Coordinates of C-alpha atoms in Angstrom, one line a residue:
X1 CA 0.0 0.0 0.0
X2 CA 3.1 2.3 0.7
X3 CA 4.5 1.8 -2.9
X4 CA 1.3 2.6 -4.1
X5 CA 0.8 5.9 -2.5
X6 CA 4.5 6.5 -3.5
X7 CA 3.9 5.6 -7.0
X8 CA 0.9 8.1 -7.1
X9 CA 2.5 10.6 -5.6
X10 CA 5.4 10.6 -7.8
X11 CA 2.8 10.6 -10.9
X12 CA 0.8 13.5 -9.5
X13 CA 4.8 15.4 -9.0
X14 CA 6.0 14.2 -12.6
X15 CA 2.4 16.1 -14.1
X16 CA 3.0 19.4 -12.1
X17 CA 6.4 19.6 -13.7
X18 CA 4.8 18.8 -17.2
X19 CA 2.7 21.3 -17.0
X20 CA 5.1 23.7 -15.3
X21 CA 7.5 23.1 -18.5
X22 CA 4.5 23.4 -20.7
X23 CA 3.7 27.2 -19.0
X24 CA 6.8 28.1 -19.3
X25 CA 7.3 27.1 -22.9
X26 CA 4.2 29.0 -23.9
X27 CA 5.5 32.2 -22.0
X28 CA 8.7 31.5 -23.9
X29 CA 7.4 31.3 -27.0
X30 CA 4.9 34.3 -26.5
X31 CA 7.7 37.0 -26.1
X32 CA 10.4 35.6 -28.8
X33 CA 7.8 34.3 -31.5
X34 CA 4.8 36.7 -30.4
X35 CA 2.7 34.1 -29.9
X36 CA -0.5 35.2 -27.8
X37 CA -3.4 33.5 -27.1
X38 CA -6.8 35.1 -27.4
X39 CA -10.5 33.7 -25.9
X40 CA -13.6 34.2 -28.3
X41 CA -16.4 36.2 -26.7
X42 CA -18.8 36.2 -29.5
X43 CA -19.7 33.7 -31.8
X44 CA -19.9 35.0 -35.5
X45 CA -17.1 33.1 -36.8
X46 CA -19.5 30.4 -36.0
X47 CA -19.7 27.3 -36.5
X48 CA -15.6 26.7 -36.8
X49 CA -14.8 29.0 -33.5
X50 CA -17.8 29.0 -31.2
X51 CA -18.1 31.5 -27.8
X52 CA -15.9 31.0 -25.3
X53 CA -13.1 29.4 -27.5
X54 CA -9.6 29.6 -27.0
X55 CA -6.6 30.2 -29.6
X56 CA -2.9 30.8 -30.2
X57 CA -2.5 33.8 -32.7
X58 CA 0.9 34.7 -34.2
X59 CA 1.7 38.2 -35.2
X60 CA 2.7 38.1 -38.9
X61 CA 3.3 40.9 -41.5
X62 CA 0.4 41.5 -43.5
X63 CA 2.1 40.7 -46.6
X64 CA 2.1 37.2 -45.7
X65 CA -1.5 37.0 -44.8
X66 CA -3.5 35.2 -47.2
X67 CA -7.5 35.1 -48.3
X68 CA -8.9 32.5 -45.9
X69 CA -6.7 33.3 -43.3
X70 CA -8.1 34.1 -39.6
X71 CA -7.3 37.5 -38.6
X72 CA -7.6 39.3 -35.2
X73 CA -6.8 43.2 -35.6
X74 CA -8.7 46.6 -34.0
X75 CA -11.6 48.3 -35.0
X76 CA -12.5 51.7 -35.1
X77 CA -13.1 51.8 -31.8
X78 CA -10.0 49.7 -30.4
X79 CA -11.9 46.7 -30.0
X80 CA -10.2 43.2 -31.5
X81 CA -12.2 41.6 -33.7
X82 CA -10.8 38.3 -35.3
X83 CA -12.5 37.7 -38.5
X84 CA -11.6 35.5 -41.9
X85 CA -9.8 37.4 -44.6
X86 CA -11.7 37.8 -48.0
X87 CA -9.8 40.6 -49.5
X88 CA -6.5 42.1 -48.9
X89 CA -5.0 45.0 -51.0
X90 CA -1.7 46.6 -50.7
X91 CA -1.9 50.8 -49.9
X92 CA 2.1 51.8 -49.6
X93 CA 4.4 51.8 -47.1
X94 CA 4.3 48.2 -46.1
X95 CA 0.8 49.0 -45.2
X96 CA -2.6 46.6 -46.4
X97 CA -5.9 47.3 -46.1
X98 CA -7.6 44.1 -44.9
X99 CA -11.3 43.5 -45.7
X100 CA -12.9 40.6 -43.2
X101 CA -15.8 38.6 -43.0
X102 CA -17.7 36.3 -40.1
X103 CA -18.0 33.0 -41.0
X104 CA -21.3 33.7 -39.5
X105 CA -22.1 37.0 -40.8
X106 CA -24.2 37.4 -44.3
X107 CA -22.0 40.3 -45.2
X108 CA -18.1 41.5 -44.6
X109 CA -17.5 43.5 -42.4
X110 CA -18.2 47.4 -42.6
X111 CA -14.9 48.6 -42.2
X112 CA -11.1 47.8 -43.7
X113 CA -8.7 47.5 -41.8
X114 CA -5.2 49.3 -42.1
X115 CA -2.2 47.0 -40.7
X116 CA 1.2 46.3 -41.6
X117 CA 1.1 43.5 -38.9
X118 CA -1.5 41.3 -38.1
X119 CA -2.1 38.3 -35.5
X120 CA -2.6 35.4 -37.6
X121 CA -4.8 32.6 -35.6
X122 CA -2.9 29.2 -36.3
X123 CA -5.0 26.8 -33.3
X124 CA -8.3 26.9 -31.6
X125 CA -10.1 25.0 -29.1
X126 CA -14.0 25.5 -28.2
X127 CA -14.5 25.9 -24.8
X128 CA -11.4 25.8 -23.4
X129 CA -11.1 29.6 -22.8
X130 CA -14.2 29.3 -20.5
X131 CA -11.2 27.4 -18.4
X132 CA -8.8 30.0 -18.7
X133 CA -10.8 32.7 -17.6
X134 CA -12.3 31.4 -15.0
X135 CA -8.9 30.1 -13.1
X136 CA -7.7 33.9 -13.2
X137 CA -10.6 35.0 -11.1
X138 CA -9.4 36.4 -7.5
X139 CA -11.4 33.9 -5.8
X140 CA -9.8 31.2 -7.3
X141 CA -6.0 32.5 -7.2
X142 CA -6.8 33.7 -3.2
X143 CA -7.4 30.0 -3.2
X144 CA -5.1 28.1 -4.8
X145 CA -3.2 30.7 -2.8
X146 CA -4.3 29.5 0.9
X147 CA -4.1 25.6 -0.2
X148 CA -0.6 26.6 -0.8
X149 CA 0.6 28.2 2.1
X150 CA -1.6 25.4 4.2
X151 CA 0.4 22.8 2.8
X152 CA 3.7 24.0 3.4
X153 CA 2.7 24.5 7.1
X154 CA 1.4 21.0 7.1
X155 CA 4.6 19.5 5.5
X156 CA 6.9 21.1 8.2
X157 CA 4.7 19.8 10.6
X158 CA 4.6 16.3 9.3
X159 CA 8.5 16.8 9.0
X160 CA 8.9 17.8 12.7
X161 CA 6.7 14.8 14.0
X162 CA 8.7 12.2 11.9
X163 CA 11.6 13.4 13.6
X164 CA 10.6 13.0 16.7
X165 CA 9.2 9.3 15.7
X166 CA 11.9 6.7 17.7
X167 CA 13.6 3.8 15.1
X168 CA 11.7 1.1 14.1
X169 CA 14.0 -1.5 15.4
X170 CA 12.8 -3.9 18.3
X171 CA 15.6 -6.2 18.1
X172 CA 17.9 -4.2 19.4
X173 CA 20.9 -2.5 18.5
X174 CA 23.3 -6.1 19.5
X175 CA 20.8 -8.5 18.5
X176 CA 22.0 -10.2 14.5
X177 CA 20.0 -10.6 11.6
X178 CA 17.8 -13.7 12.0
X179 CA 16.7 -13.1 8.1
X180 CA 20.0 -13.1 7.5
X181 CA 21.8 -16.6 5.7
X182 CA 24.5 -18.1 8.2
X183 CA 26.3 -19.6 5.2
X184 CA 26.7 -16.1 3.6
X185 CA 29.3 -14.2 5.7
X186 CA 28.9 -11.4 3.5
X187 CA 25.2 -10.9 4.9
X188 CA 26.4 -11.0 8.6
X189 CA 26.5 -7.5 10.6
X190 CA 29.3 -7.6 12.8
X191 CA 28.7 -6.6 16.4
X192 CA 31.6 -6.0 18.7
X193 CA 31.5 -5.1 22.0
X194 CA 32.9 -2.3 23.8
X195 CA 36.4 -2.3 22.8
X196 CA 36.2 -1.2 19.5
X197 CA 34.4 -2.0 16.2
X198 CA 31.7 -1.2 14.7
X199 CA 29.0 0.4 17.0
X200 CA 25.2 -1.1 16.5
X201 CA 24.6 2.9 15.2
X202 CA 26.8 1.9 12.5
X203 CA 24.9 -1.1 11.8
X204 CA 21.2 1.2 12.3
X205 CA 22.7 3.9 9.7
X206 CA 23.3 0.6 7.1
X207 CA 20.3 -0.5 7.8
X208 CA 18.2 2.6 7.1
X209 CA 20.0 2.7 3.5
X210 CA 18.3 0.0 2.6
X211 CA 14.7 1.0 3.9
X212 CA 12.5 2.8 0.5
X213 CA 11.8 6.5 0.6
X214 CA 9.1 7.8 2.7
X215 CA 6.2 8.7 0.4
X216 CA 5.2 11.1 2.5
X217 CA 7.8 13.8 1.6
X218 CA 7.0 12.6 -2.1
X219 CA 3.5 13.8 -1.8
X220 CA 3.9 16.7 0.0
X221 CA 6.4 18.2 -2.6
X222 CA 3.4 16.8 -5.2
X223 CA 0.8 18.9 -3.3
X224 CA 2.7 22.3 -3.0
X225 CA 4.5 21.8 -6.9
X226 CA 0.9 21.5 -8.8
X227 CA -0.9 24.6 -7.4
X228 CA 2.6 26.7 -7.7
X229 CA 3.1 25.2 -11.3
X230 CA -1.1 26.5 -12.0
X231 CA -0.3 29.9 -10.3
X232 CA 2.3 30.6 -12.0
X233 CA 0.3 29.4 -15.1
X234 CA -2.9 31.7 -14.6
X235 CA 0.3 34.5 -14.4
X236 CA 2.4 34.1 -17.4
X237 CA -0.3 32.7 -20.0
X238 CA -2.9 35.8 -20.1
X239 CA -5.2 35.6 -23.1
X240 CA -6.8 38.5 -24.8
X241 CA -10.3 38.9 -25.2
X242 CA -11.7 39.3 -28.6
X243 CA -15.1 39.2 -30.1
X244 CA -16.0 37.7 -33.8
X245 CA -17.4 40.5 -33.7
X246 CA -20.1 41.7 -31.6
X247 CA -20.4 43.4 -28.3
X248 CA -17.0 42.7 -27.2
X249 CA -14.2 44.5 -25.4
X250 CA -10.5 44.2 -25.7
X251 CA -7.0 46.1 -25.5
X252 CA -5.3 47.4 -29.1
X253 CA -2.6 45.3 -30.2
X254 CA 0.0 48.0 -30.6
X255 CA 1.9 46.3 -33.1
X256 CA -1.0 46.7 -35.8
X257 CA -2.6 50.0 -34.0
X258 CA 1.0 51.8 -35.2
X259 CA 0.0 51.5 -38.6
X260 CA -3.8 52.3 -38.5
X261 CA -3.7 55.4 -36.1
X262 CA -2.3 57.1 -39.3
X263 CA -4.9 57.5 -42.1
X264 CA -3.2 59.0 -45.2
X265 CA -4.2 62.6 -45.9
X266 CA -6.2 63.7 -48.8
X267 CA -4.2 65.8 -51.9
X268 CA -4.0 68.1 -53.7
X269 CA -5.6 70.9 -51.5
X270 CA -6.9 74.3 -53.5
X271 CA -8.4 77.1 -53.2
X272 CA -10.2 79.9 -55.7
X273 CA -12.4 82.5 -55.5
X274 CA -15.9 82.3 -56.9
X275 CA -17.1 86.0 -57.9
X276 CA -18.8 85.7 -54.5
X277 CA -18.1 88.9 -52.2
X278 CA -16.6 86.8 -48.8
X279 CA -16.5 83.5 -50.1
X280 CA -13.7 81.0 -51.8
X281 CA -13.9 77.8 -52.4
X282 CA -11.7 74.8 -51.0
X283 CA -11.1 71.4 -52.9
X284 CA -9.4 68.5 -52.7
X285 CA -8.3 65.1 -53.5
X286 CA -9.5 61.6 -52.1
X287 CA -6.4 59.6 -50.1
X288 CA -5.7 56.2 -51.5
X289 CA -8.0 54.6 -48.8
X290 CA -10.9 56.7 -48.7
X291 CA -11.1 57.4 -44.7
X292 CA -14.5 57.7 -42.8
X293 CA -15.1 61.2 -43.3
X294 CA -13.0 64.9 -43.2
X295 CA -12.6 67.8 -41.3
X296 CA -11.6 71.1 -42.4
X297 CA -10.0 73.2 -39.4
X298 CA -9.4 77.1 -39.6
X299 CA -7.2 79.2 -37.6
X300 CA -10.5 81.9 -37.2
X301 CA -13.4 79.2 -36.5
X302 CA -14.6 76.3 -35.5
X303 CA -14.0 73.1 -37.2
X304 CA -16.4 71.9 -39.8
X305 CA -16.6 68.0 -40.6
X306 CA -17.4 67.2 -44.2
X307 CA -18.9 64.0 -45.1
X308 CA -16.7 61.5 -47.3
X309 CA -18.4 61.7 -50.2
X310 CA -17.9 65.3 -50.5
X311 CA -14.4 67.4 -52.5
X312 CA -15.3 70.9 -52.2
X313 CA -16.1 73.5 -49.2
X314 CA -17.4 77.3 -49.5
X315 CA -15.7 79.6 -47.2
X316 CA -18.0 82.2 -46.3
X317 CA -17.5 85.4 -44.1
X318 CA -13.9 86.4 -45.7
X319 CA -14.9 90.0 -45.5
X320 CA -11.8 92.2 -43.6
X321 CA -9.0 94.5 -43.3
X322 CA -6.3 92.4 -44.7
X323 CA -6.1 89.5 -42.4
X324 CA -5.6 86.0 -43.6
X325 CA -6.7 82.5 -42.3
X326 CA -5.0 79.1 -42.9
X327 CA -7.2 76.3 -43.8
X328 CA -6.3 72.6 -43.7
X329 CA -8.3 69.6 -44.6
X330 CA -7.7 66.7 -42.5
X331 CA -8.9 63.1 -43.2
X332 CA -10.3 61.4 -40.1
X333 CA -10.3 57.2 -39.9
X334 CA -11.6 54.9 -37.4
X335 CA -13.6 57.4 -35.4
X336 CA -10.9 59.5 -33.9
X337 CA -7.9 58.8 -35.6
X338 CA -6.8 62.0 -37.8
X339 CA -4.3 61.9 -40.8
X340 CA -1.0 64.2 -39.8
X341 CA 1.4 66.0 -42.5
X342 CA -2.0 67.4 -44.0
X343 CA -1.6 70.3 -46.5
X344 CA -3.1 74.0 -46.1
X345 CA -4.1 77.0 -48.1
X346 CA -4.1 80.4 -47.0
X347 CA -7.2 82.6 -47.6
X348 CA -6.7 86.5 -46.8
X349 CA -9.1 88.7 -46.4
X350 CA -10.3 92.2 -47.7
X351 CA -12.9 94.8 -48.0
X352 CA -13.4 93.3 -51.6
X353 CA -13.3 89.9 -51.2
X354 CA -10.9 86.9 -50.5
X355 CA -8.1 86.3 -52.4
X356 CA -6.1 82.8 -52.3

């Protein structure tokens, strides 16, 4: 029964290492191959990757990406959404715009997306990010926490009572071997007396090398290495939520962020009077990836935000004494993110008129 329990207890110690090394892999292999693992929130890449799934994504340049491919990048408002690839076109610069679908969804998806990087999914598993999650939740680290520090105080106990524990030997420390073969000389503990010799704790100290391990210090080690091995696992292995894509809420990968937070600028920026008394008109040219709408800003007014279809303003109110305002047209992409290096006109003003 006593090789049994050691036997187990050596199985359960042999698995906490396993998965120790298994961790620790997978936070190796996050930070040198950016490798991250992400959990599914929503389910439109349904039926493939249901709610609640888990998967490794690997970041990968977008040049790389293919159609078909299953890609997890922001949206406008920051949020990950990991959708299948159905069109990707190149835009300059190294960067792509990426057009993605649900596998659930009857359409693609309203936006494209602007990377130069994106995290490429390359595994999934239904249901096993229900797992993840949950283990990271206080209650359960606060416990795993407390079993922890309740077994190390029950191991030193145990420890202090065995040592306290006399030898199991009631034959005494003079008395031979009666398991021992007469024949065999080489099996026959010598006992002298007082004089010299060996001493019988000589003989005791031989005889304990012989006993097996105590399992008990086996499955104590056991006990305290797994819930250190799945602490330390719930540490270094945090996934990132992402939703396929509904209602979900995540953190912006800043590797693909970089290159979306930049829409390009519009072109070829003009201005010319109209006959109009107080008034010049302001056009422009469309950016290579047409952005979600454009603002003009002036260095007299307010800001005026100009729908995406639109290529021309009217500047009204230029009637002066000779002062001049500075208007640039600014091209705005994924809510809030504004194109920089934007040229401007100059307007001036007069008693007559404007004058660019």
């Amino acid at each position: 029964m006593r090789r049994l329990r050691h036997i187990a207890a050596e199985t359960l110690l042999t698995l906490a290492a396993i998965m120790g090394v298994i961790c620790l892999l997978g936070a190796a292999a996050g930070f040198f191959f950016d490798i991250r693992p992400l959990v599914f929130r929503s389910g439109s890449m349904s039926p493939e990757i249901k709610t609640g799934a888990l998967a490794l994504a690997r970041q990968t340049p977008a040049s790389e990406l293919d159609v078909g491919d299953i890609v997890s990048v922001p949206n406008a408002k920051g949020v990950r959404v990991t959708h299948r690839l159905v069109a990707i076109e190149p835009i300059g610069g190294g960067v792509y715009a990426l057009t993605m679908k649900g596998d659930a969804n009857p359409e693609n998806d309203t936006e494209q997306y602007l990377a130069s990087k994106a995290d490429r999914v390359m595994w999934h598993q239904n249901g096993l990010g229900y797992v993840v999650e949950e283990i990271q939740k206080p209650p359960y680290v606060f416990g795993v926490g407390v079993l922890v520090g309740g077994v190390l105080v029950f191991s030193v106990r145990t420890k202090k009572e065995r040592e306290r524990e006399p030898p199991d030997d009631s034959r005494g420390h003079n008395e031979p071997d009666d398991s021992a073969d007469d024949d065999d000389p080489s099996s026959v503990v010598p006992s002298f007396g007082a004089g010299g010799g060996r001493s019988g704790d000589e003989r005791i100290a031989r005889h304990s090398v012989d006993e097996p391990p105590d399992p008990r210090s086996s499955r104590i080690t056991a006990l305290v290495a797994l819930p250190v091995l799945l602490m330390s696992a719930t540490a270094l292995i945090r996934p990132q939520p992402t939703l396929a894509a509904f209602t979900d809420h995540a953190d912006i990968s800043s590797g693909v962020a970089s290159a979306a937070m930049n829409p390009y600028p519009p072109t070829g920026i003009k201005c010319k009077t109209i006959g109009v008394p107080g008034r010049a008109r302001i056009s422009w040219s469309a950016p290579a990836v047409a952005p979600a709408r454009y603002v003009l800003s002036f260095t007299d007014r307010a800001d005026v935000p100009v729908s995406v279809g639109t290529r021309t303003y009217d500047v009204t109110s230029l009637l002066g004494l000779g002062t001049a305002i500075t208007v640039t047209v600014k091209a705005v992409q994924f809510g809030t993110w504004v194109s920089v290096g934007t040229p401007s006109v100059t307007v001036s003003k007069n008693l007559l008129g404007a004058s660019c």
